[in-house]
Amino acid sequence: MNISVFGLGIIGARCADNLTAAGHSVTTWNRTPKGRPDSADSPAQAAKASQLLCFYLKDGVACRETFESLRHELTPNHILVNHSTVDLETTEWLAEQCSKLNIPFLDAPFTGSKVAAQNGELVYYAAGDSTLIDTLRPILEVTSKEIIHLGSTGTATIVKIATNLISATTVQALSEAMAIAKAHGVSEQTFIPAVLSNACGSPLAAMKLPTMAQGDYDTHFSLDNMRKDSVFALELAKAAKLKTPAAEATSATMNALCEEGFADLDYSALYKQF
Ligand SMILES: NC(=O)c1ccc[n+]([C@@H]2O[C@H](COP(=O)([O-])OP(=O)(O)OC[C@H]3O[C@@H](n4cnc5c(N)ncnc54)[C@H](OP(=O)(O)O)[C@@H]3O)[C@@H](O)[C@H]2O)c1
């Protein structure tokens, strides 16, 4: 199967490399040309080149615009897999458009960041037809270490948004806690191992606290992308008439930091508020 990868950001570029290294015939497209030898000039050209179309795009707007640019090339032989984290409405919209065109669609966002993508160790949250997941499994396994089938289309989007909310509010809490400890004379070097031996320690704390302490915000997952995901979470909460004060506070803080110019840093730049 020829594969086209749309979006050569932190994740898409690494997944395209891994698919190529595994022997697949890969075509890529990025809004801002990256000068790769496998690049198509337009989404339509990339759609024409492959049966399997994989989106690793920023958000719902990016997915809808890209879909519209390639729509006229779509045939029932195509399969669309959306790996981008988007709002639930966009997932439903993509599924509806594909259904109208008789094209299989998989809602398949992922967890895992720059290093996991590099190592082909993402974890896909897959939602949709299990036969389609089984058909795609050998390809999904090139870029992942686990594929979790969550249910019908939309389920994976919801779980992805909800779990990102946990990561964002956790890093906000870690930032507040480390700032309090530091302000009262406990160094970061003393604080971090104490957290990591505590039940509140986590793989996320182990990953983020040391670099936060060093002021190293090399981007694995951008503050701007975490901010947009927090907006999706607030939309889901609102639709369900739920009050989510931690989500609101963390989202507002991320907004403010993005406006201060930190949007492209890693989202652990939440610590910059202190
Ligand atoms: N990085 C992570 O750790 C991680 C983890 C889980 C999920 N995700 C999700 O996976 C997706 C990709 O993540 P990433 O970190 O690779 O993001 P990224 O580095 O910010 O890359 C975003 C990509 O989307 C493209 N894009 C943005 N707006 C567009 C538009 N209107 N039309 C067409 N293309 C557009 C960008 O193109 P340009 O180069 O032209 O800007 C770029 O290729 C996002 O939805 C993110 O939330 C990321």
Coordinates of C-alpha atoms and ligand atoms in Angstrom, one line a residue:
M1 CA 0.0 0.0 0.0
N2 CA 1.3 3.4 -0.9
I3 CA 1.0 5.9 2.0
S4 CA 0.7 9.7 2.0
V5 CA 1.5 11.5 5.2
F6 CA 0.0 15.0 5.5
G7 CA 1.7 17.3 8.1
L8 CA 5.5 17.1 8.7
G9 CA 5.5 18.6 12.1
I10 CA 7.2 17.1 15.1
I11 CA 5.3 13.8 14.8
G12 CA 4.4 13.5 11.1
A13 CA 8.0 13.9 9.8
R14 CA 9.2 11.1 12.2
C15 CA 6.3 8.8 11.2
A16 CA 6.9 9.4 7.5
D17 CA 10.6 8.5 8.1
N18 CA 9.7 5.3 9.9
L19 CA 7.2 4.2 7.3
T20 CA 9.8 4.8 4.6
A21 CA 12.5 2.9 6.6
A22 CA 10.0 0.0 6.9
G23 CA 9.9 -0.3 3.1
H24 CA 6.6 1.5 2.4
S25 CA 6.3 3.9 -0.6
V26 CA 5.7 7.2 1.2
T27 CA 4.6 10.5 -0.3
T28 CA 4.5 13.6 2.0
W29 CA 2.8 16.9 2.0
N30 CA 3.3 19.9 4.3
R31 CA 1.7 23.3 4.1
T32 CA 5.1 24.9 4.3
P33 CA 7.3 23.0 1.9
K34 CA 10.1 21.1 3.7
G35 CA 12.1 20.2 0.5
R36 CA 11.9 16.5 1.1
P37 CA 12.4 14.3 -2.0
D38 CA 9.2 12.5 -1.2
S39 CA 7.1 15.7 -1.1
A40 CA 4.0 16.3 -3.3
D41 CA 3.2 19.9 -4.4
S42 CA -0.4 19.8 -3.1
P43 CA -2.7 17.7 -1.0
A44 CA -4.5 16.6 -4.2
Q45 CA -1.2 15.3 -5.7
A46 CA -0.4 13.4 -2.4
A47 CA -3.9 11.9 -2.5
K48 CA -3.4 10.8 -6.0
A49 CA -0.2 9.1 -5.1
S50 CA -1.5 6.7 -2.4
Q51 CA -4.4 4.6 -1.2
L52 CA -3.8 5.3 2.5
L53 CA -3.9 8.9 3.6
C54 CA -2.7 9.7 7.1
F55 CA -3.2 13.1 8.7
Y56 CA -0.7 14.3 11.3
L57 CA -2.0 17.9 11.2
K58 CA -2.4 20.6 13.9
D59 CA -6.1 20.8 14.4
G60 CA -9.6 20.7 13.0
V61 CA -9.1 23.7 10.8
A62 CA -6.0 22.1 9.2
C63 CA -7.8 18.8 8.7
R64 CA -10.9 20.3 7.1
E65 CA -8.8 22.6 4.8
T66 CA -6.6 19.8 3.7
F67 CA -9.5 17.4 3.2
E68 CA -11.2 20.1 1.0
S69 CA -8.1 20.5 -1.1
L70 CA -7.9 16.8 -1.9
R71 CA -11.6 15.9 -1.9
H72 CA -11.8 15.8 -5.7
E73 CA -9.1 13.2 -5.9
L74 CA -10.9 10.7 -3.5
T75 CA -12.1 7.4 -4.7
P76 CA -13.6 4.4 -2.8
N77 CA -10.1 2.8 -2.9
H78 CA -8.8 5.4 -0.5
I79 CA -8.6 5.1 3.3
L80 CA -8.4 8.1 5.5
V81 CA -6.8 7.9 9.0
N82 CA -6.8 11.0 11.2
H83 CA -4.0 11.0 13.8
S84 CA -4.3 14.7 14.6
T85 CA -5.9 15.8 17.8
V86 CA -9.1 17.6 16.8
D87 CA -12.4 18.7 18.2
L88 CA -15.1 16.1 18.2
E89 CA -17.1 18.0 15.6
T90 CA -14.3 17.8 13.1
T91 CA -13.9 14.0 13.7
E92 CA -17.7 13.7 13.1
W93 CA -17.4 15.9 10.0
L94 CA -14.5 13.8 8.5
A95 CA -16.4 10.6 9.2
E96 CA -19.5 12.0 7.5
Q97 CA -17.6 13.2 4.4
C98 CA -15.8 9.9 4.1
S99 CA -19.1 8.0 4.5
K100 CA -20.7 10.1 1.7
L101 CA -17.7 9.2 -0.6
N102 CA -17.8 5.5 0.5
I103 CA -14.3 5.8 2.0
P104 CA -13.3 4.0 5.2
F105 CA -12.3 6.4 7.9
L106 CA -10.4 5.8 11.2
D107 CA -10.4 8.1 14.1
A108 CA -6.9 7.4 15.5
P109 CA -5.1 10.0 17.6
F110 CA -2.1 8.9 19.6
T111 CA -0.2 9.4 22.8
G112 CA 3.6 9.6 22.9
S113 CA 5.7 12.5 21.9
K114 CA 8.8 13.4 19.9
V115 CA 11.0 10.6 21.2
A116 CA 8.2 7.9 20.9
A117 CA 7.5 9.0 17.4
Q118 CA 11.3 8.8 16.6
N119 CA 11.4 5.3 18.0
G120 CA 8.1 4.1 16.4
E121 CA 6.6 3.7 19.8
L122 CA 3.4 5.9 19.7
V123 CA 0.3 4.5 21.3
Y124 CA -2.8 4.8 19.0
Y125 CA -6.2 5.3 20.3
A126 CA -8.3 3.8 17.5
A127 CA -12.0 4.2 17.1
G128 CA -14.1 2.8 14.3
D129 CA -14.6 -0.5 12.4
S130 CA -12.5 -3.3 13.9
T131 CA -12.0 -4.9 10.5
L132 CA -10.5 -1.7 9.3
I133 CA -8.2 -1.5 12.3
D134 CA -7.1 -5.1 11.6
T135 CA -6.4 -4.3 7.9
L136 CA -4.3 -1.3 8.9
R137 CA -2.6 -2.9 11.9
P138 CA 0.6 -3.9 10.1
I139 CA 1.1 -0.3 9.0
L140 CA 0.0 1.3 12.3
E141 CA 2.5 -1.0 14.1
V142 CA 5.4 0.6 12.2
T143 CA 4.9 3.8 14.1
S144 CA 3.5 2.5 17.3
K145 CA 4.0 0.0 20.2
E146 CA 0.3 -0.4 21.0
I147 CA -3.1 0.1 19.4
I148 CA -6.0 0.4 21.7
H149 CA -9.4 -0.1 20.1
L150 CA -11.8 2.2 22.1
G151 CA -15.1 1.9 20.4
S152 CA -17.0 3.7 17.7
T153 CA -15.8 6.8 15.8
G154 CA -15.4 9.8 18.1
T155 CA -14.4 7.7 21.1
A156 CA -10.7 8.0 20.5
T157 CA -11.0 11.8 20.0
I158 CA -12.8 12.1 23.3
V159 CA -10.3 10.0 25.2
K160 CA -7.4 11.8 23.6
I161 CA -8.8 15.2 24.6
A162 CA -9.6 14.0 28.1
T163 CA -6.2 12.5 28.7
N164 CA -4.4 15.6 27.4
L165 CA -6.4 17.6 30.0
I166 CA -4.8 15.3 32.7
S167 CA -1.3 16.0 31.3
A168 CA -1.9 19.8 31.1
T169 CA -3.3 20.1 34.6
T170 CA -0.6 17.8 36.0
V171 CA 2.1 20.0 34.6
Q172 CA 0.4 23.0 36.0
A173 CA 0.2 21.3 39.4
L174 CA 3.9 20.2 39.2
S175 CA 4.8 23.8 38.3
E176 CA 2.9 25.3 41.3
A177 CA 4.3 22.7 43.7
M178 CA 7.9 23.1 42.6
A179 CA 7.6 26.9 42.7
I180 CA 6.2 26.7 46.3
A181 CA 9.0 24.4 47.4
K182 CA 11.6 26.6 45.8
A183 CA 10.2 29.8 47.3
H184 CA 10.5 28.2 50.8
G185 CA 14.2 27.1 50.3
V186 CA 13.8 23.6 48.9
S187 CA 16.0 23.2 45.8
E188 CA 14.7 21.6 42.7
Q189 CA 17.4 18.9 43.1
T190 CA 15.9 18.0 46.5
F191 CA 12.3 18.3 45.4
I192 CA 12.3 16.2 42.2
P193 CA 13.4 12.9 43.6
A194 CA 11.0 13.3 46.5
V195 CA 8.1 13.7 44.0
L196 CA 9.3 10.8 41.9
S197 CA 9.2 8.5 44.9
N198 CA 5.7 9.8 45.9
A199 CA 2.5 8.2 44.6
C200 CA 1.9 11.5 42.9
G201 CA 5.1 11.0 40.8
S202 CA 4.4 9.7 37.3
P203 CA 6.2 9.0 34.0
L204 CA 5.1 12.5 33.0
A205 CA 6.6 14.1 36.2
A206 CA 9.8 12.1 35.5
M207 CA 9.9 13.3 31.9
K208 CA 9.1 17.0 32.6
L209 CA 10.4 18.0 36.0
P210 CA 14.2 17.7 35.3
T211 CA 14.0 19.8 32.1
M212 CA 11.6 22.3 33.8
A213 CA 14.2 22.8 36.6
Q214 CA 16.9 23.4 33.9
G215 CA 14.7 25.9 32.0
D216 CA 14.9 23.6 29.0
Y217 CA 11.7 23.9 27.0
D218 CA 12.9 22.1 23.8
T219 CA 9.6 21.3 22.1
H220 CA 8.2 17.7 22.3
F221 CA 4.6 18.9 22.3
S222 CA 4.0 22.6 21.9
L223 CA 2.3 24.9 24.4
D224 CA 0.1 26.1 21.6
N225 CA -1.0 22.6 20.7
M226 CA -1.8 21.8 24.4
R227 CA -3.6 25.1 24.6
K228 CA -5.8 24.2 21.6
D229 CA -6.5 20.7 23.2
S230 CA -7.6 22.4 26.4
V231 CA -10.1 24.4 24.4
F232 CA -11.5 21.2 22.9
A233 CA -11.8 19.8 26.5
L234 CA -13.7 22.9 27.6
E235 CA -16.0 22.6 24.7
L236 CA -16.8 18.9 25.6
A237 CA -17.3 20.0 29.2
K238 CA -19.7 22.8 28.2
A239 CA -21.7 20.5 25.9
A240 CA -22.1 18.1 28.9
K241 CA -22.9 21.0 31.3
L242 CA -19.9 20.2 33.5
K243 CA -17.9 22.7 35.5
T244 CA -14.2 22.0 35.1
P245 CA -12.3 24.7 37.1
A246 CA -8.9 23.1 36.8
A247 CA -9.2 22.8 33.1
E248 CA -10.4 26.5 32.9
A249 CA -7.5 27.8 35.0
T250 CA -4.9 25.8 33.1
S251 CA -6.3 26.7 29.7
A252 CA -6.3 30.4 30.7
T253 CA -2.7 30.2 31.9
M254 CA -1.6 28.5 28.6
N255 CA -3.4 31.2 26.6
A256 CA -1.6 34.0 28.5
L257 CA 1.8 32.3 28.1
C258 CA 1.1 31.8 24.4
E259 CA 0.3 35.5 24.1
E260 CA 3.6 36.3 25.9
G261 CA 5.4 34.6 23.0
F262 CA 6.0 31.1 24.4
A263 CA 3.5 29.2 22.1
D264 CA 6.2 27.3 20.2
L265 CA 8.0 26.1 23.4
D266 CA 7.2 22.7 25.0
Y267 CA 4.0 22.9 27.1
S268 CA 6.2 22.3 30.3
A269 CA 6.9 26.1 29.8
L270 CA 3.8 26.3 32.1
Y271 CA 6.6 26.6 34.7
K272 CA 7.7 29.9 33.2
Q273 CA 4.8 31.6 35.0
F274 CA 6.9 31.3 38.1
Ligands
LIG1 N1 3.9 16.4 19.7 C1 3.3 15.5 20.5 O1 3.8 15.1 21.5 C2 1.9 15.1 20.2 C3 1.3 14.1 21.0 C4 0.0 13.7 20.8 C5 -0.8 14.3 19.9 N2 -0.2 15.3 19.1 C6 -1.1 15.9 18.0 O2 -0.7 15.4 16.8 C7 -0.8 16.5 15.8 C8 0.5 16.8 15.2 O3 1.4 17.1 16.3 P1 2.8 17.8 16.1 O4 3.5 17.9 17.4 O5 3.6 17.1 15.0 O6 2.4 19.3 15.6 P2 3.2 20.5 15.0 O7 4.7 20.2 15.1 O8 2.6 21.7 15.5 O9 2.9 20.3 13.4 C9 1.6 20.7 12.9 C10 1.5 20.4 11.5 O10 0.2 20.9 11.0 C11 0.4 21.7 9.9 N3 -0.7 22.7 9.8 C12 -1.0 23.6 10.7 N4 -2.1 24.4 10.3 C13 -2.4 23.9 9.0 C14 -3.4 24.2 8.1 N5 -4.3 25.2 8.3 N6 -3.4 23.5 6.9 C15 -2.5 22.5 6.7 N7 -1.5 22.2 7.6 C16 -1.5 22.8 8.7 C17 1.8 22.3 10.1 O11 2.2 22.8 8.8 P3 3.3 24.0 8.8 O12 4.6 23.4 8.9 O13 3.0 24.7 7.5 O14 2.9 24.9 9.9 C18 2.5 21.1 10.6 O15 2.9 20.2 9.5 C19 -1.5 17.6 16.5 O16 -2.9 17.5 16.4 C20 -1.1 17.4 18.0 O17 -2.0 18.0 18.9 C21 1.1 15.7 19.2

